[in-house]
XYZ file of C-alpha atoms in Angstrom:
336
model
C -69.266 -201.469 152.902
C -71.719 -200.449 149.747
C -74.057 -202.995 150.789
C -75.057 -201.789 154.090
C -78.837 -200.660 153.795
C -78.276 -197.980 156.866
C -76.000 -195.711 155.208
C -76.067 -193.003 151.846
C -73.458 -192.285 149.799
C -73.168 -189.570 147.378
C -70.351 -187.689 145.593
C -69.963 -183.699 145.703
C -67.496 -181.894 143.911
C -63.869 -181.199 146.200
C -62.462 -178.139 145.250
C -61.734 -177.061 141.429
C -60.957 -180.932 139.588
C -61.307 -183.231 142.902
C -64.528 -185.644 143.291
C -65.363 -186.658 147.023
C -67.365 -189.761 148.458
C -68.886 -189.450 151.419
C -71.334 -192.447 153.118
C -72.900 -191.248 156.150
C -75.030 -193.523 158.766
C -78.866 -193.307 158.847
C -79.716 -194.113 161.883
C -77.053 -193.459 164.538
C -78.912 -195.051 167.436
C -77.473 -198.936 167.413
C -73.768 -197.364 167.125
C -74.362 -195.109 169.886
C -76.367 -198.093 172.313
C -73.335 -200.665 171.635
C -70.470 -197.874 171.393
C -71.159 -195.181 174.269
C -74.360 -196.250 176.436
C -73.217 -199.765 177.379
C -69.698 -198.785 178.132
C -69.932 -196.364 181.027
C -71.654 -196.037 183.990
C -73.892 -193.105 183.696
C -74.955 -190.302 181.037
C -76.873 -187.008 181.075
C -78.095 -185.782 178.655
C -79.769 -181.576 179.731
C -80.806 -178.878 177.158
C -83.856 -177.163 177.251
C -84.576 -178.480 173.511
C -85.055 -182.619 174.086
C -88.322 -182.480 174.534
C -90.891 -182.649 171.439
C -94.895 -184.107 171.511
C -94.524 -187.328 170.912
C -96.103 -188.134 166.430
C -96.794 -191.569 168.758
C -98.770 -190.293 170.949
C -102.406 -190.113 170.339
C -103.390 -186.919 167.460
C -99.947 -187.298 165.323
C -97.098 -185.457 166.684
C -99.919 -182.604 168.360
C -101.501 -182.112 165.395
C -105.037 -181.129 165.998
C -105.550 -176.912 165.644
C -105.774 -174.096 167.888
C -108.517 -172.836 168.714
C -110.311 -169.894 165.755
C -108.040 -166.970 166.833
C -109.627 -163.819 168.460
C -109.050 -160.195 167.126
C -108.179 -158.197 170.245
C -107.538 -154.891 168.068
C -104.591 -155.034 165.463
C -103.920 -157.739 167.162
C -104.232 -161.302 167.208
C -103.756 -163.756 170.213
C -103.727 -167.207 169.278
C -105.786 -169.914 171.229
C -108.882 -167.661 171.796
C -107.541 -166.761 174.847
C -107.293 -162.602 176.047
C -104.331 -161.275 177.047
C -103.834 -162.553 180.789
C -105.136 -166.196 180.655
C -103.126 -168.858 180.092
C -103.401 -172.271 178.234
C -101.917 -175.424 179.955
C -98.361 -176.826 178.617
C -99.077 -179.318 175.486
C -97.810 -182.493 176.965
C -94.371 -183.718 175.439
C -91.951 -186.417 176.422
C -87.994 -187.700 174.725
C -89.267 -189.807 172.776
C -88.188 -188.783 169.869
C -85.423 -188.020 171.533
C -84.946 -191.634 172.765
C -85.433 -192.979 169.362
C -82.548 -190.910 167.031
C -80.213 -191.512 169.259
C -80.377 -194.972 170.864
C -81.582 -194.358 173.726
C -84.722 -196.441 173.452
C -82.301 -199.661 173.414
C -82.270 -199.095 176.890
C -84.317 -201.153 178.889
C -86.431 -198.647 181.123
C -85.259 -199.637 184.271
C -81.980 -197.636 183.177
C -83.519 -194.525 182.011
C -84.663 -191.477 184.123
C -86.771 -188.659 183.124
C -86.826 -184.993 184.524
C -88.950 -182.234 182.644
C -88.453 -179.429 184.426
C -90.533 -175.986 183.162
C -88.491 -172.520 182.514
C -86.826 -170.320 185.222
C -88.217 -167.501 183.072
C -91.882 -165.466 183.077
C -92.308 -165.162 179.300
C -95.710 -163.423 179.604
C -93.668 -160.265 181.382
C -90.896 -161.014 179.674
C -91.011 -161.462 175.622
C -93.629 -161.008 173.077
C -94.486 -163.447 169.990
C -95.675 -161.681 166.933
C -97.073 -163.800 163.668
C -97.344 -161.237 160.929
C -100.392 -161.830 158.550
C -99.954 -159.350 155.609
C -97.380 -161.024 153.793
C -97.462 -164.240 152.123
C -96.432 -167.658 152.987
C -93.005 -168.540 151.581
C -92.877 -171.468 148.709
C -95.264 -170.530 146.100
C -94.879 -166.994 147.106
C -90.792 -166.692 147.243
C -90.412 -163.806 145.479
C -93.000 -161.719 147.252
C -92.284 -163.148 150.470
C -88.095 -161.975 150.160
C -89.257 -158.371 149.205
C -91.852 -157.997 152.157
C -90.412 -159.499 154.867
C -87.052 -157.927 153.800
C -89.224 -154.685 153.553
C -90.944 -155.518 156.539
C -87.489 -156.270 159.017
C -86.247 -152.720 157.704
C -88.667 -151.681 159.675
C -88.869 -153.281 162.530
C -84.943 -153.381 163.174
C -85.016 -149.494 162.907
C -88.186 -149.476 165.441
C -85.983 -152.199 168.120
C -82.387 -149.304 167.794
C -80.635 -152.350 166.228
C -80.541 -154.744 168.761
C -81.206 -157.215 166.529
C -80.507 -161.133 165.320
C -82.199 -162.737 162.307
C -82.147 -166.094 161.548
C -82.771 -167.176 157.949
C -82.765 -170.943 156.741
C -80.170 -170.434 153.391
C -77.074 -168.627 152.965
C -78.908 -167.011 149.483
C -81.608 -165.515 151.179
C -79.307 -163.704 153.887
C -76.786 -162.645 151.319
C -79.726 -161.023 149.288
C -81.209 -159.465 152.926
C -77.868 -158.185 153.775
C -77.638 -156.099 150.566
C -80.979 -154.853 150.333
C -81.017 -153.795 154.451
C -77.055 -152.282 154.000
C -79.178 -149.371 151.516
C -82.687 -148.554 153.893
C -80.256 -148.531 157.488
C -77.219 -146.530 156.125
C -79.072 -143.742 156.867
C -80.106 -144.950 160.153
C -76.770 -145.369 161.383
C -77.624 -148.782 162.080
C -74.703 -151.452 161.119
C -75.606 -154.828 159.096
C -73.135 -157.598 160.148
C -73.306 -161.176 158.276
C -72.348 -164.793 158.115
C -70.719 -165.699 155.865
C -68.558 -162.461 155.326
C -65.561 -163.256 155.898
C -65.892 -162.647 159.876
C -65.379 -165.866 162.059
C -68.648 -166.262 164.282
C -66.997 -165.296 167.723
C -66.392 -162.029 166.039
C -70.092 -160.969 164.710
C -71.505 -162.223 168.122
C -68.399 -160.129 170.131
C -70.048 -157.064 167.894
C -73.774 -157.648 168.465
C -72.996 -158.128 172.198
C -70.849 -155.103 172.637
C -74.226 -153.281 172.159
C -75.185 -150.113 169.563
C -77.077 -149.743 166.679
C -76.098 -153.487 165.423
C -78.072 -156.476 163.143
C -76.108 -159.878 163.332
C -77.651 -161.513 160.139
C -77.367 -165.655 161.032
C -77.945 -168.794 159.751
C -77.320 -172.696 160.586
C -75.169 -172.766 163.427
C -76.436 -168.858 164.976
C -79.344 -171.236 165.302
C -77.993 -172.739 168.503
C -74.943 -171.468 170.914
C -75.808 -167.788 170.984
C -76.174 -166.127 174.598
C -76.034 -162.509 174.134
C -77.706 -161.203 177.550
C -79.006 -157.934 178.250
C -80.699 -154.979 175.840
C -78.086 -156.002 173.422
C -79.958 -158.060 172.062
C -83.691 -157.291 172.012
C -85.262 -158.087 168.488
C -85.382 -161.915 167.050
C -86.799 -162.017 163.771
C -87.161 -166.083 162.576
C -87.625 -166.001 158.452
C -88.864 -169.231 157.932
C -89.505 -172.606 159.986
C -86.532 -174.734 159.761
C -87.404 -177.408 158.062
C -84.136 -179.737 156.556
C -83.995 -179.757 153.217
C -85.043 -182.461 151.273
C -82.666 -182.963 148.537
C -79.879 -183.373 151.533
C -78.919 -186.842 150.975
C -78.635 -187.525 154.692
C -82.575 -185.994 155.408
C -83.363 -187.716 152.121
C -82.404 -191.345 153.354
C -84.051 -191.075 156.775
C -86.993 -190.186 155.011
C -86.926 -193.145 152.840
C -86.033 -195.162 155.845
C -89.241 -194.542 157.786
C -91.108 -195.203 154.701
C -89.946 -198.509 154.898
C -91.213 -199.051 157.869
C -94.744 -197.420 157.293
C -94.170 -194.788 158.950
C -94.900 -190.793 157.846
C -91.257 -189.590 157.307
C -93.436 -185.782 157.660
C -94.342 -186.247 161.019
C -92.061 -188.647 162.138
C -89.227 -186.701 161.317
C -89.613 -183.418 159.936
C -91.749 -181.493 161.741
C -90.400 -182.421 165.792
C -86.769 -182.151 163.862
C -88.129 -178.491 162.383
C -89.696 -177.924 165.845
C -86.373 -178.736 168.033
C -84.668 -176.069 165.828
C -87.205 -173.429 166.347
C -87.091 -173.948 170.175
C -83.169 -173.837 169.793
C -83.965 -171.083 167.555
C -86.510 -169.030 169.614
C -84.353 -169.869 172.941
C -81.352 -167.104 171.632
C -83.424 -164.667 172.712
C -84.290 -164.833 176.608
C -80.641 -165.667 178.498
C -81.424 -164.435 182.093
C -84.502 -163.377 184.300
C -83.820 -160.191 183.759
C -83.578 -159.751 179.764
C -86.709 -158.190 177.645
C -87.666 -159.261 173.973
C -89.800 -159.428 170.555
C -89.689 -162.310 168.354
C -90.980 -162.019 165.465
C -91.896 -165.081 163.425
C -93.080 -164.049 159.660
C -94.268 -167.603 158.499
C -97.256 -167.597 158.821
C -97.459 -171.445 158.143
C -98.338 -171.957 161.968
C -101.408 -170.388 161.584
C -102.440 -171.855 158.475
C -101.615 -175.297 157.534
C -102.749 -178.047 160.156
C -99.241 -178.869 161.620
C -98.746 -175.181 162.757
C -100.480 -176.027 165.838
C -97.291 -178.104 166.521
C -94.700 -175.558 166.321
C -97.305 -172.451 168.637
C -97.599 -175.465 171.585
C -94.245 -175.576 171.304
C -92.919 -172.146 172.012
C -93.166 -170.754 175.790
C -94.336 -167.864 174.528
C -98.190 -166.893 173.583
C -98.208 -166.322 169.874
C -100.310 -162.337 168.550
C -101.177 -162.082 164.641
C -100.702 -159.034 163.409
C -102.464 -157.295 160.646
C -100.635 -154.799 159.057
C -96.697 -153.598 159.095
C -97.155 -149.814 160.576
C -99.278 -152.249 163.960
C -96.436 -154.497 164.094
C -93.609 -151.995 164.515
C -95.564 -149.895 166.823
C -96.013 -152.685 169.258
C -91.777 -153.739 168.908
C -91.559 -149.389 169.609
C -94.379 -149.938 172.757
C -92.541 -152.806 173.762
C -89.037 -152.049 174.276
C -89.691 -148.748 174.884
């Protein structure tokens, strides 16, 4: 129906000569409630990434800033804590998921919620580093890409391969792949990349086989990847995974929120990106015996007001690194 307000429509090229018109619902909550939930006796939603700070719960998506960073040598610890100190988990809820998936339309007596902790000991199994020596992405995109790839090459050498890098665009992935292959050829480290004709399953099998391999991925590689053991010891996340606003569905959902008087950035972009970042982070530690390092190269988690919400959502305590040499040495030290 062309006059259906809950749908967004757009046209796009289809092949060399064709054009197709696409329609997609902006809000699937009512559809799921009517066509699924009301027709089933019981449904279980289970995942490690279903909860996020409720944007309506007091402090606008938990955007109150962290306490000042404390310098520890060349390492700063987010939250002003020295190593060994712990902060209580930031309260999270299922409200974002319930609203998006139509569960909020079910009566409260029909919903049971259970939020469990992780079986992993992240303070022992994992390190989370944020480099502050490279610029923020965005206004200085060329500088960011150049410095990120240079840093990435050194990190992959330090880890002896055994690495996966998550990007938010194919263009950035392809650019890095070309440069990294030149940088790592002398180290006998193979760079394999999504989008070059090899299937997702084949790429993951080659990484799982171990050896001096670095896998570059985007899109589907942020979730559903289960590589256990030393074959994946270094995970590098290029940027915060914000949805592209020019995407017709994203744009339509943001406009729908604006029409209802809500801030689309706080009520859609930030929670959605937090969930995806948590999914990406979860690619590293897959068992109680796994160990590894996550490098989040987007320092907007430190400089922007919304950054604290991302840091609170991650299970490991963030440490900032002020130089590339210090970061590379920290990777070597932890991975042995």
